[in-house]
mmCIF file of C-alpha atoms in Angstrom:
data_model
loop_
_atom_site.group_PDB
_atom_site.id
_atom_site.type_symbol
_atom_site.label_atom_id
_atom_site.label_comp_id
_atom_site.label_asym_id
_atom_site.label_seq_id
_atom_site.Cartn_x
_atom_site.Cartn_y
_atom_site.Cartn_z
ATOM 1 C CA MET A 1 -159.609 -103.990 -129.491
ATOM 2 C CA SER A 2 -158.452 -103.885 -125.915
ATOM 3 C CA GLY A 3 -158.355 -100.509 -124.204
ATOM 4 C CA SER A 4 -155.561 -101.650 -121.874
ATOM 5 C CA HIS A 5 -153.119 -99.189 -123.451
ATOM 6 C CA VAL A 6 -155.431 -96.171 -123.113
ATOM 7 C CA GLU A 7 -155.462 -94.064 -119.979
ATOM 8 C CA VAL A 8 -157.260 -90.786 -119.348
ATOM 9 C CA ARG A 9 -156.617 -88.301 -116.574
ATOM 10 C CA LEU A 10 -158.193 -85.115 -115.329
ATOM 11 C CA GLU A 11 -155.716 -82.478 -116.444
ATOM 12 C CA ARG A 12 -157.640 -79.495 -115.128
ATOM 13 C CA PRO A 13 -160.989 -79.261 -113.339
ATOM 14 C CA ALA A 14 -163.549 -76.699 -114.378
ATOM 15 C CA ARG A 15 -163.798 -73.509 -112.386
ATOM 16 C CA GLY A 16 -167.450 -73.362 -111.457
ATOM 17 C CA THR A 17 -170.506 -75.586 -111.886
ATOM 18 C CA GLY A 18 -171.868 -77.224 -114.988
ATOM 19 C CA PRO A 19 -168.559 -78.073 -116.688
ATOM 20 C CA VAL A 20 -167.953 -78.766 -120.359
ATOM 21 C CA ARG A 21 -165.916 -81.978 -120.493
ATOM 22 C CA VAL A 22 -163.194 -81.784 -123.127
ATOM 23 C CA LEU A 23 -161.113 -84.836 -124.040
ATOM 24 C CA ALA A 24 -157.788 -83.964 -125.709
ATOM 25 C CA LEU A 25 -155.976 -86.560 -127.830
ATOM 26 C CA HIS A 26 -152.279 -86.223 -128.630
ATOM 27 C CA GLY A 27 -150.563 -87.006 -131.915
ATOM 28 C CA LEU A 28 -147.992 -89.612 -132.886
ATOM 29 C CA ALA A 29 -145.071 -90.002 -130.451
ATOM 30 C CA ALA A 30 -146.505 -87.297 -128.182
ATOM 31 C CA SER A 31 -148.301 -87.326 -124.825
ATOM 32 C CA GLY A 32 -150.973 -85.599 -122.803
ATOM 33 C CA THR A 33 -148.427 -82.922 -121.916
ATOM 34 C CA SER A 34 -149.015 -81.543 -125.436
ATOM 35 C CA TRP A 35 -152.111 -79.840 -124.012
ATOM 36 C CA ARG A 36 -150.666 -78.142 -120.925
ATOM 37 C CA ALA A 37 -150.382 -74.731 -122.564
ATOM 38 C CA TYR A 38 -154.017 -75.021 -123.688
ATOM 39 C CA ALA A 39 -155.012 -76.027 -120.141
ATOM 40 C CA GLU A 40 -153.574 -72.754 -118.834
ATOM 41 C CA HIS A 41 -155.723 -70.690 -121.198
ATOM 42 C CA ALA A 42 -158.883 -72.792 -121.538
ATOM 43 C CA ALA A 43 -162.199 -71.204 -120.599
ATOM 44 C CA PRO A 44 -163.228 -71.559 -116.917
ATOM 45 C CA ALA A 45 -166.064 -73.944 -117.826
ATOM 46 C CA VAL A 46 -163.690 -76.460 -119.429
ATOM 47 C CA GLU A 47 -163.024 -79.656 -117.500
ATOM 48 C CA LEU A 48 -160.001 -80.897 -119.421
ATOM 49 C CA TRP A 49 -159.205 -84.581 -119.736
ATOM 50 C CA THR A 50 -156.141 -85.859 -121.574
ATOM 51 C CA ALA A 51 -155.509 -89.339 -122.913
ATOM 52 C CA GLU A 52 -152.325 -91.366 -123.094
ATOM 53 C CA LEU A 53 -152.718 -93.361 -126.296
ATOM 54 C CA PRO A 54 -150.750 -96.387 -127.541
ATOM 55 C CA TRP A 55 -148.853 -94.299 -130.098
ATOM 56 C CA GLY A 56 -147.597 -91.934 -127.411
ATOM 57 C CA THR A 57 -144.111 -91.528 -126.000
ATOM 58 C CA ALA A 58 -144.716 -94.058 -123.234
ATOM 59 C CA GLY A 59 -146.911 -96.450 -125.208
ATOM 60 C CA PRO A 60 -146.082 -100.017 -126.225
ATOM 61 C CA THR A 61 -143.828 -100.482 -129.237
ATOM 62 C CA ASP A 62 -146.105 -103.139 -130.752
ATOM 63 C CA TRP A 63 -149.252 -101.003 -131.042
ATOM 64 C CA SER A 64 -148.743 -100.541 -134.779
ATOM 65 C CA ARG A 65 -148.523 -104.192 -135.751
ATOM 66 C CA GLY A 66 -152.165 -105.127 -135.729
ATOM 67 C CA GLY A 67 -155.723 -103.852 -135.719
ATOM 68 C CA ASP A 68 -157.224 -100.506 -136.580
ATOM 69 C CA PRO A 69 -155.764 -97.740 -134.389
ATOM 70 C CA ALA A 70 -158.977 -95.705 -134.758
ATOM 71 C CA GLU A 71 -160.660 -98.113 -132.324
ATOM 72 C CA TRP A 72 -158.525 -96.713 -129.504
ATOM 73 C CA ILE A 73 -160.309 -93.390 -129.970
ATOM 74 C CA GLY A 74 -163.453 -95.172 -128.815
ATOM 75 C CA SER A 75 -161.588 -96.627 -125.834
ATOM 76 C CA ALA A 76 -160.465 -93.143 -124.787
ATOM 77 C CA LEU A 77 -163.995 -91.770 -125.090
ATOM 78 C CA ALA A 78 -165.403 -94.617 -123.018
ATOM 79 C CA ALA A 79 -162.858 -93.981 -120.267
ATOM 80 C CA VAL A 80 -163.988 -90.406 -119.521
ATOM 81 C CA PRO A 81 -166.357 -90.417 -116.513
ATOM 82 C CA GLY A 82 -169.680 -88.977 -117.568
ATOM 83 C CA GLY A 83 -168.629 -88.848 -121.239
ATOM 84 C CA ALA A 84 -166.968 -86.106 -123.240
ATOM 85 C CA ASP A 85 -168.887 -83.130 -124.591
ATOM 86 C CA VAL A 86 -166.055 -82.114 -126.921
ATOM 87 C CA VAL A 87 -163.123 -84.044 -128.378
ATOM 88 C CA VAL A 88 -159.987 -82.137 -129.400
ATOM 89 C CA ALA A 89 -157.571 -84.249 -131.460
ATOM 90 C CA HIS A 90 -154.191 -83.384 -132.952
ATOM 91 C CA SER A 91 -152.472 -84.597 -136.134
ATOM 92 C CA PHE A 92 -152.525 -88.429 -136.369
ATOM 93 C CA SER A 93 -155.257 -88.626 -133.722
ATOM 94 C CA ALA A 94 -157.265 -86.006 -135.624
ATOM 95 C CA VAL A 95 -157.345 -88.306 -138.660
ATOM 96 C CA LEU A 96 -158.343 -91.267 -136.504
ATOM 97 C CA ALA A 97 -161.006 -89.307 -134.596
ATOM 98 C CA VAL A 98 -162.762 -88.286 -137.810
ATOM 99 C CA GLN A 99 -162.618 -91.852 -139.111
ATOM 100 C CA TYR A 100 -163.891 -93.348 -135.857
ATOM 101 C CA LEU A 101 -166.684 -90.862 -135.181
ATOM 102 C CA ALA A 102 -167.967 -91.041 -138.751
ATOM 103 C CA GLY A 103 -168.656 -94.739 -138.175
ATOM 104 C CA VAL A 104 -170.406 -94.744 -134.798
ATOM 105 C CA PRO A 105 -174.081 -94.041 -134.000
ATOM 106 C CA ARG A 106 -175.027 -90.450 -133.281
ATOM 107 C CA GLY A 107 -175.779 -91.205 -129.614
ATOM 108 C CA GLU A 108 -172.206 -92.409 -129.055
ATOM 109 C CA ARG A 109 -170.554 -89.266 -130.414
ATOM 110 C CA PRO A 110 -169.473 -86.169 -128.514
ATOM 111 C CA ARG A 111 -171.430 -82.996 -129.119
ATOM 112 C CA ALA A 112 -168.613 -81.268 -131.000
ATOM 113 C CA LEU A 113 -165.191 -82.066 -132.412
ATOM 114 C CA VAL A 114 -162.035 -80.004 -132.860
ATOM 115 C CA VAL A 115 -159.448 -81.399 -135.257
ATOM 116 C CA VAL A 116 -156.037 -79.754 -135.102
ATOM 117 C CA SER A 117 -153.467 -79.955 -137.920
ATOM 118 C CA PRO A 118 -155.269 -82.795 -139.708
ATOM 119 C CA PHE A 119 -154.169 -84.767 -142.754
ATOM 120 C CA HIS A 120 -156.954 -85.119 -145.333
ATOM 121 C CA ARG A 121 -157.428 -85.445 -149.074
ATOM 122 C CA ALA A 122 -160.722 -85.465 -150.925
ATOM 123 C CA ASP A 123 -159.904 -87.827 -153.796
ATOM 124 C CA PRO A 124 -157.713 -90.955 -154.058
ATOM 125 C CA ALA A 125 -156.243 -89.410 -157.209
ATOM 126 C CA ASP A 126 -154.778 -86.656 -154.994
ATOM 127 C CA PHE A 127 -152.146 -89.114 -153.740
ATOM 128 C CA HIS A 128 -148.992 -89.730 -155.768
ATOM 129 C CA TRP A 129 -145.834 -91.811 -155.360
ATOM 130 C CA ASP A 130 -143.839 -88.708 -154.532
ATOM 131 C CA ASP A 131 -146.078 -88.076 -151.526
ATOM 132 C CA ALA A 132 -144.922 -91.255 -149.787
ATOM 133 C CA ALA A 133 -141.285 -90.256 -150.290
ATOM 134 C CA HIS A 134 -142.035 -86.760 -149.001
ATOM 135 C CA TYR A 135 -143.613 -87.945 -145.758
ATOM 136 C CA LEU A 136 -140.884 -90.481 -145.185
ATOM 137 C CA GLY A 137 -138.369 -87.696 -145.669
ATOM 138 C CA ILE A 138 -139.928 -85.306 -143.150
ATOM 139 C CA PHE A 139 -140.983 -87.912 -140.576
ATOM 140 C CA GLN A 140 -138.064 -87.119 -138.298
ATOM 141 C CA GLU A 141 -138.516 -83.360 -138.674
ATOM 142 C CA VAL A 142 -141.914 -83.280 -137.001
ATOM 143 C CA PHE A 143 -140.378 -84.908 -133.918
ATOM 144 C CA GLU A 144 -137.615 -82.300 -133.941
ATOM 145 C CA GLU A 145 -140.243 -79.576 -133.991
ATOM 146 C CA ALA A 146 -142.103 -81.189 -131.101
ATOM 147 C CA LEU A 147 -138.897 -81.382 -129.065
ATOM 148 C CA ARG A 148 -138.132 -77.742 -129.778
ATOM 149 C CA LEU A 149 -141.519 -76.690 -128.455
ATOM 150 C CA HIS A 150 -142.062 -79.099 -125.593
ATOM 151 C CA ALA A 151 -138.644 -79.943 -124.132
ATOM 152 C CA VAL A 152 -138.294 -78.829 -120.508
ATOM 153 C CA ARG A 153 -135.015 -77.106 -121.384
ATOM 154 C CA GLU A 154 -133.614 -75.729 -124.614
ATOM 155 C CA LEU A 155 -131.740 -78.351 -126.609
ATOM 156 C CA ALA A 156 -128.755 -77.796 -128.870
ATOM 157 C CA PRO A 157 -129.692 -78.442 -132.519
ATOM 158 C CA GLN A 158 -127.556 -81.587 -132.825
ATOM 159 C CA MET A 159 -128.928 -83.039 -129.593
ATOM 160 C CA ARG A 160 -132.454 -82.298 -130.769
ATOM 161 C CA ARG A 161 -131.781 -84.086 -134.062
ATOM 162 C CA ASP A 162 -130.287 -87.077 -132.281
ATOM 163 C CA MET A 163 -133.274 -87.308 -129.946
ATOM 164 C CA ALA A 164 -135.680 -87.012 -132.890
ATOM 165 C CA VAL A 165 -133.933 -89.963 -134.563
ATOM 166 C CA LEU A 166 -134.492 -92.012 -131.401
ATOM 167 C CA VAL A 167 -138.184 -91.080 -131.423
ATOM 168 C CA ARG A 168 -138.438 -91.928 -135.129
ATOM 169 C CA ASP A 169 -136.807 -95.301 -134.591
ATOM 170 C CA ARG A 170 -139.098 -96.078 -131.654
ATOM 171 C CA VAL A 171 -142.169 -95.355 -133.791
ATOM 172 C CA GLY A 172 -140.605 -97.528 -136.474
ATOM 173 C CA PRO A 173 -141.673 -98.443 -140.006
ATOM 174 C CA TYR A 174 -144.929 -99.979 -138.798
ATOM 175 C CA GLY A 175 -145.889 -96.790 -136.983
ATOM 176 C CA TRP A 176 -145.158 -94.739 -140.088
ATOM 177 C CA LEU A 177 -147.217 -97.216 -142.116
ATOM 178 C CA ARG A 178 -150.221 -96.831 -139.769
ATOM 179 C CA PHE A 179 -149.992 -93.067 -140.288
ATOM 180 C CA TRP A 180 -149.751 -93.456 -144.057
ATOM 181 C CA GLU A 181 -152.597 -95.980 -144.248
ATOM 182 C CA SER A 182 -154.837 -93.704 -142.196
ATOM 183 C CA TYR A 183 -153.978 -90.775 -144.478
ATOM 184 C CA LEU A 184 -154.711 -92.859 -147.586
ATOM 185 C CA ARG A 185 -158.144 -93.764 -146.205
ATOM 186 C CA THR A 186 -159.257 -90.157 -145.768
ATOM 187 C CA PRO A 187 -160.964 -89.838 -149.193
ATOM 188 C CA SER A 188 -163.261 -92.769 -148.355
ATOM 189 C CA VAL A 189 -164.377 -91.553 -144.904
ATOM 190 C CA ASP A 190 -168.090 -90.710 -144.743
ATOM 191 C CA THR A 191 -167.537 -87.104 -143.725
ATOM 192 C CA ARG A 192 -171.073 -86.180 -144.839
ATOM 193 C CA GLY A 193 -172.410 -88.540 -142.208
ATOM 194 C CA LEU A 194 -170.492 -86.821 -139.409
ATOM 195 C CA GLY A 195 -173.429 -84.796 -138.203
ATOM 196 C CA LEU A 196 -171.894 -82.669 -135.465
ATOM 197 C CA PRO A 197 -170.132 -79.302 -135.349
ATOM 198 C CA VAL A 198 -166.472 -79.701 -136.304
ATOM 199 C CA LEU A 199 -163.879 -76.969 -135.916
ATOM 200 C CA VAL A 200 -160.816 -77.547 -138.103
ATOM 201 C CA VAL A 201 -157.775 -75.670 -136.788
ATOM 202 C CA ALA A 202 -154.528 -75.338 -138.723
ATOM 203 C CA GLY A 203 -151.406 -73.226 -138.541
ATOM 204 C CA GLU A 204 -150.717 -71.161 -141.629
ATOM 205 C CA ASP A 205 -147.040 -72.160 -141.461
ATOM 206 C CA ASP A 206 -147.547 -75.911 -140.974
ATOM 207 C CA ARG A 207 -144.901 -77.759 -143.028
ATOM 208 C CA PHE A 208 -146.173 -81.220 -142.120
ATOM 209 C CA ALA A 209 -149.979 -81.166 -142.441
ATOM 210 C CA PRO A 210 -150.590 -78.672 -145.263
ATOM 211 C CA PRO A 211 -153.281 -76.060 -144.528
ATOM 212 C CA ARG A 212 -154.917 -77.100 -147.796
ATOM 213 C CA ASP A 213 -155.644 -80.478 -146.155
ATOM 214 C CA ALA A 214 -157.463 -78.704 -143.326
ATOM 215 C CA ALA A 215 -159.442 -76.666 -145.857
ATOM 216 C CA ALA A 216 -160.393 -79.814 -147.777
ATOM 217 C CA LEU A 217 -161.608 -81.500 -144.600
ATOM 218 C CA ALA A 218 -163.655 -78.494 -143.461
ATOM 219 C CA ALA A 219 -165.273 -78.297 -146.906
ATOM 220 C CA ALA A 220 -166.192 -81.997 -146.741
ATOM 221 C CA LEU A 221 -168.004 -81.694 -143.400
ATOM 222 C CA PRO A 222 -171.657 -80.608 -143.252
ATOM 223 C CA GLN A 223 -170.989 -78.543 -140.106
ATOM 224 C CA GLY A 224 -167.283 -77.899 -140.619
ATOM 225 C CA ARG A 225 -165.563 -74.578 -140.027
ATOM 226 C CA LEU A 226 -161.939 -73.755 -140.786
ATOM 227 C CA GLU A 227 -159.731 -71.546 -138.600
ATOM 228 C CA LEU A 228 -156.264 -70.800 -139.962
ATOM 229 C CA LEU A 229 -154.044 -69.404 -137.229
ATOM 230 C CA ARG A 230 -151.246 -67.037 -138.140
ATOM 231 C CA GLY A 231 -147.766 -67.320 -136.743
ATOM 232 C CA CYS A 232 -147.777 -71.025 -135.976
ATOM 233 C CA GLY A 233 -147.105 -74.373 -137.585
ATOM 234 C CA HIS A 234 -148.047 -77.942 -136.690
ATOM 235 C CA PHE A 235 -148.611 -77.352 -132.955
ATOM 236 C CA PRO A 236 -150.967 -74.347 -132.641
ATOM 237 C CA MET A 237 -152.106 -75.374 -129.137
ATOM 238 C CA SER A 238 -148.504 -74.881 -127.974
ATOM 239 C CA GLU A 239 -147.346 -72.084 -130.285
ATOM 240 C CA ARG A 240 -150.388 -69.799 -129.885
ATOM 241 C CA PRO A 241 -152.164 -71.268 -126.840
ATOM 242 C CA ARG A 242 -154.303 -68.244 -125.983
ATOM 243 C CA LEU A 243 -155.481 -67.797 -129.566
ATOM 244 C CA PHE A 244 -156.096 -71.534 -129.814
ATOM 245 C CA ALA A 245 -158.063 -71.568 -126.561
ATOM 246 C CA ASP A 246 -160.176 -68.605 -127.673
ATOM 247 C CA THR A 247 -160.947 -70.376 -130.946
ATOM 248 C CA VAL A 248 -162.069 -73.533 -129.131
ATOM 249 C CA HIS A 249 -164.100 -71.473 -126.649
ATOM 250 C CA ARG A 250 -166.088 -69.892 -129.480
ATOM 251 C CA LEU A 251 -167.109 -73.372 -130.655
ATOM 252 C CA ILE A 252 -168.155 -74.332 -127.131
ATOM 253 C CA ALA A 253 -170.117 -71.106 -126.625
ATOM 254 C CA GLU A 254 -171.954 -71.597 -129.922
ATOM 255 C CA HIS A 255 -172.790 -75.289 -129.688
ATOM 256 C CA ILE A 256 -172.635 -76.550 -126.087
ATOM 257 C CA ALA A 257 -175.559 -74.716 -124.564
ATOM 258 C CA ALA A 258 -176.165 -77.253 -121.763
ATOM 259 C CA PRO A 259 -172.871 -78.559 -120.350
ATOM 260 C CA SER A 260 -172.368 -81.694 -118.218
ATOM 261 C CA ALA A 261 -174.486 -81.714 -115.085
ATOM 262 C CA ALA A 262 -171.776 -82.129 -112.465
ATOM 263 C CA ALA A 263 -168.072 -81.510 -112.235
ATOM 264 C CA THR A 264 -165.647 -84.377 -111.681
ATOM 265 C CA ARG A 265 -163.777 -84.087 -108.436
ATOM 266 C CA ALA A 266 -160.011 -83.958 -108.722
ATOM 267 C CA SER A 267 -158.421 -86.745 -106.684
#
């Protein structure tokens, strides 16, 4: 699949030598700006790259009508100069990152993975007809929550709802279907073959990706660890950025002993 709709940018250079390159992947109908609060609190060694993916706010409207969206995770990884040591992926991209990385050779994977607010179920029997209706019903609400957290100015509730409807309609039925298909595939992903440290981060108050999904994913991973963060919902990197950054830093300190050899110069 073409990588023409994937762009990466250096969001924040490392402060010092020997950086740890972190690639951050936004969720559905979001953008690289989702990670700005994390960038402010990330450890000095972190060289933070963000990706603009096809399912983002500025992406093409036809991304969802063909192909496997997980392949764009590979395009984002390939676009990072020098390669990524750690991938941090949120929500829809978290599902896709697990699916993609479980299917690629060990030498093509990052050295660690952080999945934030993931959707995951262990058994196909865990899905029911009512689940589809539920996620259709709350689809707009997650965009409202994102607008509440990330808008440059506070929006009146009705304006926020109206804007969320516009976002929902831009994603469209095909975009929702790509999300739902990816969710339905989670029980068949070879999580046992994902042989790298994986930190699973979830907000205790997440109404969209249930914390039990995060727990199920962490339990299915041979090197998985679950961190439930209090006082936040679906966007812990924005709601509790310092706590989130500290949690990611612990993973880096434990598992990335030898970071990338040279920093990337900011242009």
